[in-house]
Short mmCIF file of C-alpha atoms in Angstrom, two decimals:
data_model
loop_
_atom_site.label_atom_id
_atom_site.label_comp_id
_atom_site.label_asym_id
_atom_site.label_seq_id
_atom_site.Cartn_x
_atom_site.Cartn_y
_atom_site.Cartn_z
CA MET A 165 -82.61 7.55 -32.12
CA PRO A 166 -79.62 8.12 -34.40
CA ASN A 167 -77.00 5.41 -34.63
CA LEU A 168 -74.25 6.82 -33.14
CA SER A 169 -70.74 5.79 -34.52
CA ARG A 170 -68.53 4.75 -31.99
CA ARG A 171 -65.50 5.36 -33.98
CA GLY A 172 -66.85 9.03 -33.87
CA LEU A 173 -67.58 9.30 -30.51
CA LEU A 174 -65.06 7.63 -28.47
CA ALA A 175 -62.01 7.59 -31.11
CA GLY A 176 -62.61 11.33 -31.14
CA SER A 177 -62.33 11.57 -27.47
CA ALA A 178 -59.30 9.48 -27.10
CA ALA A 179 -56.89 10.19 -27.36
CA LEU A 180 -57.96 10.51 -23.59
CA ILE A 181 -41.59 -5.20 -13.79
CA ALA A 182 -36.68 -10.65 -12.01
CA VAL A 183 -39.38 -13.42 -12.85
CA PRO A 184 -41.14 -12.26 -16.39
CA ALA A 185 -44.93 -11.82 -16.41
CA THR A 186 -45.38 -11.47 -19.75
CA THR A 187 -42.98 -10.74 -22.87
CA SER A 188 -43.48 -8.73 -26.29
CA THR A 189 -44.74 -11.00 -29.11
CA ALA A 190 -40.93 -10.93 -30.78
CA ALA A 191 -39.38 -11.79 -27.20
CA ALA A 192 -42.27 -14.77 -26.68
CA ALA A 193 -41.27 -16.43 -30.28
CA GLY A 194 -37.77 -15.72 -29.60
CA ILE A 195 -36.97 -13.58 -32.47
CA ARG A 196 -35.19 -10.14 -32.19
CA GLY A 197 -34.22 -7.83 -35.02
CA PRO A 198 -31.00 -6.38 -34.96
CA SER A 199 -30.10 -4.28 -32.17
CA GLY A 200 -30.74 -0.53 -32.63
CA GLU A 201 -30.22 -0.34 -36.68
CA LYS A 202 -30.80 2.26 -38.53
CA ILE A 203 -33.78 2.17 -40.72
CA LEU A 204 -33.23 4.34 -43.75
CA PRO A 205 -36.12 6.03 -46.26
CA GLY A 206 -36.23 3.23 -48.66
CA ASP A 207 -36.28 0.51 -46.24
CA VAL A 208 -39.66 -1.20 -46.16
CA ARG A 209 -40.08 -0.60 -42.36
CA PHE A 210 -39.42 3.31 -42.71
CA ALA A 211 -43.06 4.50 -43.60
CA ASP A 212 -44.67 2.29 -41.00
CA LEU A 213 -42.32 3.81 -38.49
CA THR A 214 -42.56 7.35 -39.45
CA GLN A 215 -46.40 7.15 -39.84
CA ARG A 216 -47.07 5.83 -36.41
CA GLY A 217 -48.76 9.13 -35.29
CA THR A 218 -52.11 9.60 -34.27
CA ASN A 219 -52.51 13.07 -36.17
CA ARG A 220 -52.13 13.08 -39.82
CA ARG A 221 -51.81 16.47 -39.75
CA PHE A 222 -47.88 15.98 -38.99
CA VAL A 223 -45.91 12.93 -40.36
CA ALA A 224 -42.43 12.50 -39.32
CA ALA A 225 -39.60 12.82 -41.74
CA PRO A 226 -36.38 11.97 -40.09
CA ASP A 227 -32.84 10.89 -41.45
CA TYR A 228 -33.20 7.51 -39.86
CA ALA A 229 -35.26 5.60 -37.24
CA ARG A 230 -33.93 3.41 -34.55
CA VAL A 231 -35.84 0.78 -33.01
CA VAL A 232 -34.68 0.00 -29.62
CA ARG A 233 -35.11 -3.24 -27.86
CA SER A 234 -33.05 -2.56 -24.70
CA PRO A 235 -31.60 0.13 -22.50
CA GLN A 236 -28.19 -0.50 -24.25
CA ASP A 237 -29.83 -0.17 -27.74
CA ALA A 238 -31.40 3.50 -26.63
CA LEU A 239 -27.80 4.74 -24.82
CA ASP A 240 -25.95 3.95 -28.08
CA ALA A 241 -28.97 5.59 -30.11
CA VAL A 242 -28.61 8.86 -27.90
CA GLN A 243 -24.98 8.92 -27.83
CA GLU A 244 -24.49 8.48 -31.93
CA ALA A 245 -27.25 11.25 -32.65
CA VAL A 246 -25.80 13.49 -30.04
CA ARG A 247 -22.06 13.04 -31.65
CA ALA A 248 -23.70 13.87 -34.94
CA ASN A 249 -25.26 17.00 -33.71
CA GLN A 250 -28.70 15.45 -34.50
CA ARG A 251 -32.24 16.53 -33.39
CA ILE A 252 -33.61 13.58 -31.50
CA ALA A 253 -37.46 12.60 -30.89
CA ILE A 254 -38.83 9.63 -29.09
CA ARG A 255 -42.05 7.80 -29.77
CA GLY A 256 -43.43 5.01 -27.52
CA GLY A 257 -47.25 4.62 -28.20
CA GLY A 258 -47.79 7.16 -31.09
CA HIS A 259 -50.41 9.05 -29.23
CA CYS A 260 -48.90 12.49 -29.28
CA PHE A 261 -51.46 15.15 -30.44
CA GLU A 262 -48.99 18.12 -31.59
CA ASP A 263 -45.90 17.67 -33.55
CA PHE A 264 -43.41 17.16 -30.81
CA VAL A 265 -41.97 13.84 -32.66
CA ASP A 266 -43.49 14.56 -35.96
CA HIS A 267 -41.89 18.08 -36.71
CA SER A 268 -39.28 19.05 -39.75
CA ASP A 269 -36.65 19.77 -37.62
CA VAL A 270 -36.26 15.81 -36.24
CA GLU A 271 -33.31 14.08 -37.79
CA VAL A 272 -33.31 11.12 -35.72
CA LEU A 273 -36.40 8.81 -34.57
CA ILE A 274 -35.88 6.42 -31.56
CA ASP A 275 -39.14 4.25 -31.53
CA LEU A 276 -39.28 2.18 -28.51
CA SER A 277 -42.32 0.19 -29.17
CA GLN A 278 -40.72 -3.08 -29.07
CA TYR A 279 -39.27 -2.99 -25.61
CA ASP A 280 -42.48 -3.61 -23.62
CA GLU A 281 -41.51 -6.38 -21.01
CA VAL A 282 -43.40 -6.20 -18.02
CA THR A 283 -41.71 -7.95 -15.12
CA PHE A 284 -41.28 -8.06 -11.22
CA ASP A 285 -38.04 -6.64 -10.01
CA GLU A 286 -37.58 -8.46 -6.72
CA ARG A 287 -34.72 -6.46 -5.79
CA ARG A 288 -36.75 -3.22 -5.73
CA ARG A 289 -39.87 -4.72 -5.15
CA ALA A 290 -41.51 -3.03 -7.72
CA PHE A 291 -42.99 -3.75 -10.97
CA SER A 292 -40.83 -3.17 -14.36
CA VAL A 293 -42.32 -1.97 -17.14
CA GLY A 294 -40.32 -1.28 -20.75
CA ALA A 295 -41.27 2.04 -22.00
CA GLY A 296 -42.81 0.75 -25.20
CA ALA A 297 -45.43 -1.18 -23.50
CA THR A 298 -49.08 0.06 -24.42
CA LEU A 299 -51.60 0.33 -21.56
CA GLU A 300 -53.47 -2.79 -22.58
CA THR A 301 -49.88 -4.90 -22.41
CA LEU A 302 -49.74 -3.88 -18.87
CA TYR A 303 -53.06 -3.99 -17.80
CA LYS A 304 -52.86 -7.76 -18.94
CA ALA A 305 -49.62 -8.16 -17.60
CA LEU A 306 -50.07 -6.84 -13.58
CA PHE A 307 -53.96 -8.45 -13.79
CA TYR A 308 -53.28 -11.92 -15.13
CA GLY A 309 -49.92 -12.20 -13.45
CA TRP A 310 -51.07 -10.75 -9.73
CA GLY A 311 -54.57 -9.34 -9.82
CA VAL A 312 -53.55 -5.72 -9.60
CA THR A 313 -53.75 -2.94 -11.62
CA VAL A 314 -52.82 0.89 -12.14
CA PRO A 315 -55.36 3.87 -12.01
CA GLY A 316 -54.29 4.40 -15.99
CA GLY A 317 -56.33 5.59 -19.18
CA GLY A 318 -59.10 4.10 -20.75
CA CYS A 319 -57.41 4.13 -24.49
CA LEU A 320 -55.52 1.19 -24.44
CA GLY A 321 -53.11 1.68 -27.22
CA VAL A 322 -51.68 4.43 -25.51
CA GLY A 323 -47.82 4.08 -24.55
CA VAL A 324 -46.82 4.02 -20.90
CA GLY A 325 -43.64 6.28 -22.39
CA GLY A 326 -45.57 9.51 -22.34
CA HIS A 327 -48.81 8.67 -20.48
CA PHE A 328 -46.78 7.79 -17.16
CA SER A 329 -44.11 10.92 -17.41
CA GLY A 330 -47.31 13.50 -18.26
CA GLY A 331 -49.31 12.61 -14.95
CA GLY A 332 -51.97 9.88 -16.53
CA TYR A 333 -55.29 9.15 -15.14
CA GLY A 334 -58.06 7.05 -15.85
CA PRO A 335 -61.33 5.05 -14.70
CA LEU A 336 -59.87 4.14 -11.34
CA SER A 337 -58.24 7.51 -10.56
CA ARG A 338 -61.14 9.03 -8.37
CA ARG A 339 -60.67 5.94 -5.95
CA TYR A 340 -56.66 5.22 -6.39
CA GLY A 341 -55.58 8.76 -7.73
CA SER A 342 -53.18 9.31 -10.56
CA VAL A 343 -50.48 6.81 -11.92
CA VAL A 344 -47.71 8.92 -11.11
CA ASP A 345 -48.85 8.07 -7.14
CA HIS A 346 -47.85 4.71 -8.14
CA LEU A 347 -44.82 5.44 -10.00
CA TYR A 348 -41.71 4.26 -7.42
CA GLY A 349 -38.86 4.82 -10.22
CA VAL A 350 -37.67 5.90 -13.65
CA GLU A 351 -34.58 4.72 -16.03
CA VAL A 352 -33.44 6.99 -17.99
CA VAL A 353 -30.85 7.97 -20.61
CA VAL A 354 -29.67 11.70 -20.33
CA VAL A 355 -27.03 13.93 -21.88
CA ASP A 356 -24.36 15.80 -19.58
CA ALA A 357 -22.75 18.95 -19.98
CA ARG A 358 -19.94 17.01 -22.04
CA ARG A 359 -22.56 15.62 -24.30
CA ARG A 360 -22.03 12.16 -23.00
CA ALA A 361 -25.23 9.90 -22.88
CA ARG A 362 -25.76 7.61 -19.81
CA LEU A 363 -27.97 5.88 -18.00
CA VAL A 364 -29.44 6.48 -14.51
CA LEU A 365 -32.04 4.72 -12.47
CA ALA A 366 -34.11 7.62 -10.33
CA THR A 367 -36.34 6.44 -7.50
CA ARG A 368 -38.44 8.33 -4.99
CA ASP A 369 -35.98 7.66 -2.31
CA ASN A 370 -32.44 7.66 -3.99
CA GLU A 371 -29.83 10.32 -4.79
CA HIS A 372 -31.60 11.07 -8.22
CA ARG A 373 -34.76 12.07 -6.37
CA ASP A 374 -35.15 15.35 -8.73
CA LEU A 375 -34.94 13.37 -11.64
CA TRP A 376 -37.62 10.92 -10.69
CA TRP A 377 -39.85 14.06 -9.50
CA ALA A 378 -39.44 15.48 -12.87
CA HIS A 379 -40.96 12.39 -14.65
CA THR A 380 -44.25 12.38 -12.32
CA GLY A 381 -46.00 14.71 -14.39
CA GLY A 382 -43.49 17.14 -16.25
CA GLY A 383 -43.96 15.40 -19.59
CA GLY A 384 -42.24 13.28 -22.11
CA GLY A 385 -39.48 13.94 -24.28
CA ASN A 386 -37.80 16.95 -21.74
CA PHE A 387 -35.24 15.25 -19.87
CA GLY A 388 -33.82 12.48 -21.78
CA VAL A 389 -35.26 8.73 -23.00
CA VAL A 390 -37.46 6.66 -20.62
CA THR A 391 -36.25 3.26 -21.35
CA ARG A 392 -38.37 1.73 -18.19
CA TYR A 393 -40.76 2.64 -14.92
CA LEU A 394 -40.57 0.91 -11.59
CA LEU A 395 -44.24 0.85 -10.42
CA ARG A 396 -45.07 0.21 -6.79
CA THR A 397 -47.94 2.63 -4.57
CA ALA A 398 -46.35 5.14 -2.44
CA GLY A 399 -46.22 3.83 1.17
CA ALA A 400 -46.87 0.21 0.12
CA GLN A 401 -44.92 -2.04 2.31
CA GLY A 402 -43.50 -5.69 2.12
CA SER A 403 -42.20 -7.68 -0.98
CA ASP A 404 -45.74 -9.38 -2.01
CA PRO A 405 -46.31 -8.19 -5.44
CA GLU A 406 -50.08 -8.35 -4.96
CA LYS A 407 -49.59 -5.49 -2.21
CA LEU A 408 -47.73 -3.30 -4.00
CA LEU A 409 -50.05 -1.93 -6.32
CA PRO A 410 -53.77 -1.62 -6.25
CA LYS A 411 -56.07 -4.65 -6.17
CA ALA A 412 -58.00 -4.80 -9.40
CA PRO A 413 -62.23 -4.98 -9.23
CA LYS A 414 -63.73 -8.22 -9.52
CA SER A 415 -66.18 -7.09 -11.78
CA LEU A 416 -68.13 -3.56 -12.94
CA LEU A 417 -71.51 -2.55 -13.34
CA SER A 418 -72.35 -0.52 -16.56
CA THR A 419 -74.61 1.36 -18.22
CA VAL A 420 -74.97 3.57 -21.53
CA THR A 421 -77.31 6.72 -22.00
CA LEU A 422 -77.88 7.79 -25.60
CA TYR A 423 -79.00 11.48 -26.03
CA ASP A 424 -80.62 12.42 -29.38
CA TRP A 425 -80.32 15.91 -30.64
CA ASN A 426 -83.37 15.64 -32.81
CA THR A 427 -85.32 15.74 -29.57
CA LEU A 428 -83.17 17.26 -26.77
CA THR A 429 -83.96 21.08 -26.46
CA LYS A 430 -81.72 23.80 -25.11
CA ALA A 431 -83.10 23.54 -21.91
CA GLY A 432 -82.82 19.66 -21.42
CA PHE A 433 -79.33 20.09 -23.03
CA LEU A 434 -78.28 22.60 -20.14
CA ARG A 435 -79.74 20.74 -17.38
CA THR A 436 -78.37 17.70 -18.52
CA LEU A 437 -74.99 19.16 -18.28
CA ARG A 438 -75.38 21.30 -14.96
CA ASN A 439 -76.97 17.92 -13.61
CA PHE A 440 -73.36 16.30 -14.52
CA LEU A 441 -71.15 18.90 -13.18
CA ASP A 442 -72.94 19.50 -10.11
CA PHE A 443 -73.10 15.59 -9.20
CA TYR A 444 -69.30 15.21 -9.15
CA GLU A 445 -69.05 18.88 -7.41
CA ARG A 446 -70.98 17.06 -4.64
CA HIS A 447 -69.12 13.45 -4.73
CA ASN A 448 -65.66 14.58 -5.26
CA ALA A 449 -64.56 13.88 -1.55
CA PRO A 450 -61.90 11.05 -1.05
CA GLY A 451 -63.58 7.79 -0.39
CA SER A 452 -66.47 8.67 -1.55
CA PRO A 453 -69.34 6.01 -2.00
CA TYR A 454 -68.67 7.14 -5.86
CA ALA A 455 -65.19 6.91 -5.94
CA THR A 456 -65.28 4.13 -8.03
CA LEU A 457 -67.88 5.67 -10.51
CA TYR A 458 -66.57 6.59 -13.82
CA SER A 459 -68.80 8.26 -16.61
CA PRO A 460 -67.53 10.39 -19.33
CA LEU A 461 -69.92 12.31 -20.85
CA ILE A 462 -69.27 12.55 -24.65
CA LEU A 463 -71.13 15.87 -26.18
CA ALA A 464 -71.04 15.60 -30.06
CA HIS A 465 -71.83 18.11 -32.28
CA LYS A 466 -75.26 18.39 -33.21
CA SER A 467 -74.44 16.79 -36.88
CA ALA A 468 -73.15 13.85 -35.48
CA GLY A 469 -77.13 13.09 -34.70
CA GLY A 470 -76.57 12.47 -30.76
CA PHE A 471 -74.36 11.81 -28.25
CA LEU A 472 -73.67 9.58 -24.84
CA LEU A 473 -72.93 9.22 -21.43
CA SER A 474 -71.15 5.99 -20.68
CA SER A 475 -70.63 4.93 -17.12
CA GLN A 476 -69.38 2.34 -14.70
CA ILE A 477 -68.49 1.13 -11.13
CA ASP A 478 -67.28 -1.26 -9.34
CA ALA A 479 -69.51 -3.98 -8.58
CA GLY A 480 -67.84 -4.89 -5.40
CA VAL A 481 -68.46 -1.70 -3.45
CA PRO A 482 -71.65 -1.50 -0.82
CA ASN A 483 -74.86 -0.88 -2.93
CA ALA A 484 -73.15 -0.68 -6.00
CA ALA A 485 -76.12 -1.02 -8.03
CA GLN A 486 -78.55 1.46 -6.40
CA LEU A 487 -75.55 3.82 -6.51
CA LEU A 488 -75.44 3.80 -10.15
CA LYS A 489 -79.00 3.78 -10.22
CA ASP A 490 -78.97 7.13 -8.53
CA PHE A 491 -76.30 8.64 -10.44
CA ASN A 492 -78.46 7.67 -13.69
CA ALA A 493 -81.69 9.56 -12.34
CA ALA A 494 -79.53 12.30 -10.70
CA ILE A 495 -78.60 13.28 -14.46
CA VAL A 496 -81.69 12.95 -15.86
CA GLU A 497 -83.64 14.74 -13.25
CA GLY A 498 -85.73 17.83 -15.28
CA VAL A 499 -84.48 16.57 -18.65
CA SER A 500 -87.76 15.87 -21.12
CA PRO A 501 -88.19 13.91 -23.09
CA ALA A 502 -85.91 11.19 -21.16
CA PRO A 503 -82.70 9.85 -22.97
CA GLN A 504 -82.39 6.27 -23.50
CA LEU A 505 -80.85 4.18 -20.83
CA THR A 506 -79.55 0.93 -21.48
CA ASP A 507 -78.33 -1.20 -18.92
CA GLN A 508 -75.25 -3.54 -19.77
CA GLY A 509 -75.28 -5.59 -16.85
CA GLU A 510 -72.04 -6.48 -14.48
CA GLY A 511 -68.93 -8.34 -16.36
CA PRO A 512 -65.63 -9.17 -15.32
CA PHE A 513 -63.22 -6.58 -14.69
CA LEU A 514 -60.66 -6.90 -17.21
CA GLN A 515 -63.35 -8.01 -19.94
CA ARG A 516 -65.22 -5.46 -19.32
CA THR A 517 -62.37 -2.70 -19.37
CA ILE A 518 -61.14 -3.84 -22.79
CA GLN A 519 -64.73 -3.66 -24.22
CA ARG A 520 -65.68 -0.09 -22.86
CA SER A 521 -62.01 1.13 -24.25
CA ILE A 522 -61.44 3.77 -27.12
CA PRO A 523 -60.62 1.92 -29.87
CA GLU A 524 -57.35 1.96 -31.73
CA ASP A 525 -57.81 3.85 -35.01
CA VAL A 526 -56.35 1.65 -37.84
CA ALA A 527 -56.52 4.85 -40.45
CA PRO A 528 -55.45 7.78 -37.80
CA ARG A 529 -57.17 11.06 -38.62
CA ARG A 530 -56.36 14.69 -38.84
CA THR A 531 -57.20 15.78 -35.42
CA LYS A 532 -57.08 18.74 -32.90
CA TYR A 533 -57.18 18.59 -29.41
CA LYS A 534 -57.80 21.08 -26.58
CA ALA A 535 -58.49 20.72 -22.76
CA GLY A 536 -58.98 22.16 -19.36
CA TYR A 537 -59.22 21.38 -15.48
CA LEU A 538 -62.09 22.28 -13.70
CA ARG A 539 -62.03 22.96 -9.87
CA LYS A 540 -66.02 23.61 -10.34
CA GLY A 541 -68.56 23.38 -12.83
CA TYR A 542 -68.74 26.10 -16.01
CA THR A 543 -70.90 29.20 -15.59
CA ASP A 544 -74.29 29.24 -16.81
CA ALA A 545 -72.27 31.75 -19.48
CA GLN A 546 -70.08 28.94 -20.37
CA LEU A 547 -72.62 26.27 -20.62
CA ASP A 548 -75.08 28.43 -22.94
CA THR A 549 -71.62 28.92 -25.26
CA ILE A 550 -70.80 25.09 -25.20
CA TYR A 551 -74.67 24.53 -26.31
CA ARG A 552 -74.03 27.38 -29.16
CA HIS A 553 -70.91 25.66 -30.34
CA LEU A 554 -72.18 22.16 -30.49
CA THR A 555 -75.45 23.17 -32.56
CA ASP A 556 -73.82 25.90 -34.96
CA PRO A 557 -75.36 25.01 -38.14
CA SER A 558 -72.74 26.07 -40.26
CA TYR A 559 -70.32 23.80 -38.65
CA HIS A 560 -70.09 19.94 -39.73
CA GLY A 561 -68.19 17.71 -37.41
CA PRO A 562 -70.17 14.82 -36.64
CA GLU A 563 -66.72 13.35 -35.35
CA SER A 564 -66.11 16.75 -33.44
CA THR A 565 -66.45 16.25 -29.48
CA MET A 566 -66.29 17.76 -26.16
CA LEU A 567 -65.60 15.31 -23.41
CA PHE A 568 -66.20 15.70 -19.83
CA VAL A 569 -64.18 13.03 -17.59
CA PRO A 570 -64.47 12.84 -13.94
CA TYR A 571 -61.55 13.20 -11.95
CA GLY A 572 -60.46 14.61 -8.39
CA GLY A 573 -61.41 12.11 -5.41
CA GLN A 574 -58.35 10.75 -3.98
CA VAL A 575 -55.81 12.65 -6.44
CA ASN A 576 -56.59 15.55 -4.53
CA THR A 577 -55.12 14.16 -1.28
CA VAL A 578 -51.60 14.56 -2.58
CA PRO A 579 -49.78 18.06 -2.24
CA SER A 580 -49.90 19.96 -5.39
CA ASP A 581 -45.73 19.89 -5.20
CA ALA A 582 -45.33 16.09 -3.81
CA THR A 583 -45.32 15.47 -7.73
CA ALA A 584 -44.54 17.34 -10.69
CA THR A 585 -48.37 16.82 -11.48
CA ALA A 586 -49.70 20.30 -9.91
CA GLN A 587 -53.37 19.84 -10.18
CA ARG A 588 -54.38 18.21 -7.08
CA ASP A 589 -57.74 20.33 -6.21
CA VAL A 590 -59.81 19.43 -9.14
CA MET A 591 -63.13 17.46 -10.19
CA MET A 592 -63.00 17.00 -13.83
CA LYS A 593 -61.19 17.53 -17.30
CA MET A 594 -62.82 18.88 -20.52
CA VAL A 595 -61.00 17.74 -23.84
CA MET A 596 -62.16 18.65 -26.93
CA ALA A 597 -61.52 17.03 -30.14
CA ALA A 598 -61.78 17.67 -33.61
CA MET A 599 -61.39 14.86 -36.09
CA TRP A 600 -61.44 15.10 -40.05
CA ASP A 601 -59.40 13.21 -43.13
CA ASP A 602 -59.44 16.13 -46.10
CA PRO A 603 -56.54 18.51 -45.67
CA ALA A 604 -58.55 20.90 -47.24
CA GLN A 605 -60.99 20.85 -44.21
CA ASP A 606 -58.37 22.18 -41.99
CA ALA A 607 -59.00 25.59 -41.74
CA GLN A 608 -62.55 25.33 -41.07
CA HIS A 609 -62.35 22.58 -38.17
CA LEU A 610 -59.32 24.27 -36.48
CA GLU A 611 -61.31 27.62 -36.24
CA TRP A 612 -64.59 25.81 -35.25
CA THR A 613 -62.10 24.13 -32.44
CA ARG A 614 -60.18 27.52 -31.40
CA SER A 615 -63.12 29.60 -31.33
CA THR A 616 -65.52 27.30 -29.44
CA TYR A 617 -62.57 27.14 -26.81
CA ARG A 618 -61.94 30.46 -26.86
CA ASP A 619 -65.41 31.54 -26.19
CA ILE A 620 -65.51 29.11 -23.13
CA TYR A 621 -62.74 31.05 -21.47
CA ARG A 622 -63.33 34.46 -22.90
CA GLU A 623 -63.25 35.86 -19.28
CA THR A 624 -59.87 34.88 -18.84
CA GLY A 625 -58.10 35.70 -22.38
CA GLY A 626 -59.20 32.52 -24.07
CA VAL A 627 -57.38 29.84 -21.95
CA PRO A 628 -58.32 28.11 -18.64
CA VAL A 629 -56.47 30.29 -16.32
CA PRO A 630 -56.36 29.02 -12.83
CA ASN A 631 -59.34 30.72 -10.48
CA ALA A 632 -62.19 29.39 -8.72
CA VAL A 633 -63.45 27.43 -11.88
CA ASN A 634 -60.44 26.64 -13.60
CA ALA A 635 -57.07 24.87 -13.06
CA GLY A 636 -55.07 25.34 -16.27
CA SER A 637 -54.55 22.44 -18.53
CA TYR A 638 -53.03 18.70 -19.00
CA ILE A 639 -49.79 18.09 -20.54
CA ASN A 640 -50.62 14.62 -21.87
CA TYR A 641 -53.21 16.89 -23.95
CA PRO A 642 -50.59 19.41 -25.49
CA ASP A 643 -52.05 22.14 -27.16
CA GLY A 644 -49.52 24.36 -28.92
CA ASP A 645 -52.22 27.21 -29.32
CA LEU A 646 -51.40 28.16 -25.75
CA ALA A 647 -48.20 29.50 -26.77
CA ASP A 648 -49.70 31.46 -29.13
CA PRO A 649 -50.29 35.23 -28.12
CA ALA A 650 -53.16 35.09 -31.15
CA GLN A 651 -54.71 32.70 -28.96
CA ASN A 652 -53.68 32.94 -25.57
CA THR A 653 -54.42 36.60 -24.82
CA SER A 654 -54.63 36.11 -21.11
CA GLY A 655 -50.73 37.12 -20.20
CA VAL A 656 -50.43 33.74 -18.42
CA PRO A 657 -47.55 31.62 -20.24
CA TRP A 658 -48.60 28.40 -21.30
CA HIS A 659 -46.13 26.32 -18.71
CA ALA A 660 -48.16 28.14 -15.92
CA LEU A 661 -51.12 26.88 -16.82
CA TYR A 662 -49.89 23.19 -17.45
CA TYR A 663 -47.66 23.04 -14.61
CA LEU A 664 -49.08 25.90 -12.05
CA GLY A 665 -46.09 26.67 -10.10
CA ASN A 666 -44.07 23.72 -10.41
CA TYR A 667 -42.46 25.12 -13.78
CA PRO A 668 -39.03 26.78 -12.04
CA ARG A 669 -38.41 23.10 -10.02
CA LEU A 670 -38.98 21.48 -13.38
CA GLN A 671 -36.51 24.36 -15.07
CA GLN A 672 -33.70 23.56 -12.26
CA ILE A 673 -33.84 19.84 -13.15
CA LYS A 674 -33.88 20.35 -16.78
CA LYS A 675 -30.43 22.69 -16.33
CA THR A 676 -29.17 19.48 -14.32
CA TRP A 677 -30.12 16.44 -16.19
CA ASP A 678 -30.23 18.03 -19.85
CA PRO A 679 -27.96 21.19 -19.90
CA GLY A 680 -27.60 21.38 -23.53
CA ASN A 681 -31.39 20.90 -24.44
CA VAL A 682 -30.85 17.87 -26.28
CA PHE A 683 -34.45 16.64 -25.63
CA ARG A 684 -36.76 19.33 -26.87
CA HIS A 685 -40.14 20.27 -28.80
CA ARG A 686 -42.71 22.94 -29.14
CA LEU A 687 -43.71 22.97 -25.35
CA SER A 688 -40.95 21.30 -23.80
CA ILE A 689 -39.33 22.66 -20.36
CA GLU A 690 -36.65 25.39 -20.53
CA PRO A 691 -33.56 24.94 -18.22
CA ALA A 692 -33.08 27.59 -16.06
CA GLU A 693 -30.97 30.46 -16.77
#
């Protein structure tokens, strides 16, 4: 059995609030740097700030950076940049897969990473989260403070700033929905028609509800600088913090199944993938006994030696152990030789969540990501295409992966126009990730990724045009190729793939709240005319 690299398989697929619960390290120590000072090239901090991105194909080169530690810092930073007519980019966790922040046109980088306080706002009966917080900071604060959680992602280094506004999801989404189903409000620095920056609090029930709605899946960097989020589950009543967000599981059961490319036949691969997709089609109803089952299938190129299925389920649901056993049996049915199954047993919720998270890569790589939503399992022809590209002997990509992530369930109980997250009739997400280090290899890795994706969707113009099987793509896995006519030959614009029928409303909100198009990038929302 090959010794599979966790870094290669998992890292390559990642990347995919008045009583304080916790504070940032700096605040806890009573240490705060100067508020919003300009950090210029030559400053010892400049390189670290401009190289915080996760994709080394793009590196920021702004005129200066500002590290904001409060809403006022953000307001001041935006106003000064707008007054000087400078191009702004905002960075939270640093996990953008394209050049939305690290673009040559960017002149001012606003870094939110130090504004990460998580508290409970008694007045608004909601948890307040600084937009610079990472998911790990948030999960720990919510769990240790109140025993609650949100259905966010499994890559704990991701920042909440972009994750929330893009309609984030994770291991608990099939039970509790998208994170935006628990987003009560958003505080944003916006710029009006007179180019005046101001701070606005928009909630699902105040006069700025349209701005709140735009941040429930409209994507980051489109409407302003988010400074904090307010979390409270839709429909939650009372003022007890422990009842305003989902209760965290007590513990998780988990298994790992390892597949060896040296022994797996084509028939075995196709049967494995069909079993997996069929299982989630059958068990996608809200309230299913399998609603807490989360089992991403991480397919690696054959040059990696193998691939894996990583599974977990809430140990507290009835017959959890038998459910997990039956799932694993369903996936290997008809597959010979059988893969290697390892039972990892039961572990405490937060401890096991951290152990199973996608680790932060201390040395970011050169990457390319592409994605698609599935309403149903791929056709036999599409599965055959996947096999052909993953076993292509002319390509060496041991850290290139195709990830299938279970989704749907409770997500699908919300109307597609109730939030900006439009895909509310799906069962899974597919995420491709190529990863490498040498710039000289850019062309070969980009071509493999692009050709694989085009071939999977060759019947719909090389992209996941919504139909019985496809439901477009996910804005938090941005892919500039969708706006390239050479890659997207479908005639369907990129924004229809990400936002479906919600795009015109997003354009109207953009016109209202960012009429000067101050906040923009390669796939940003265009103001309505």
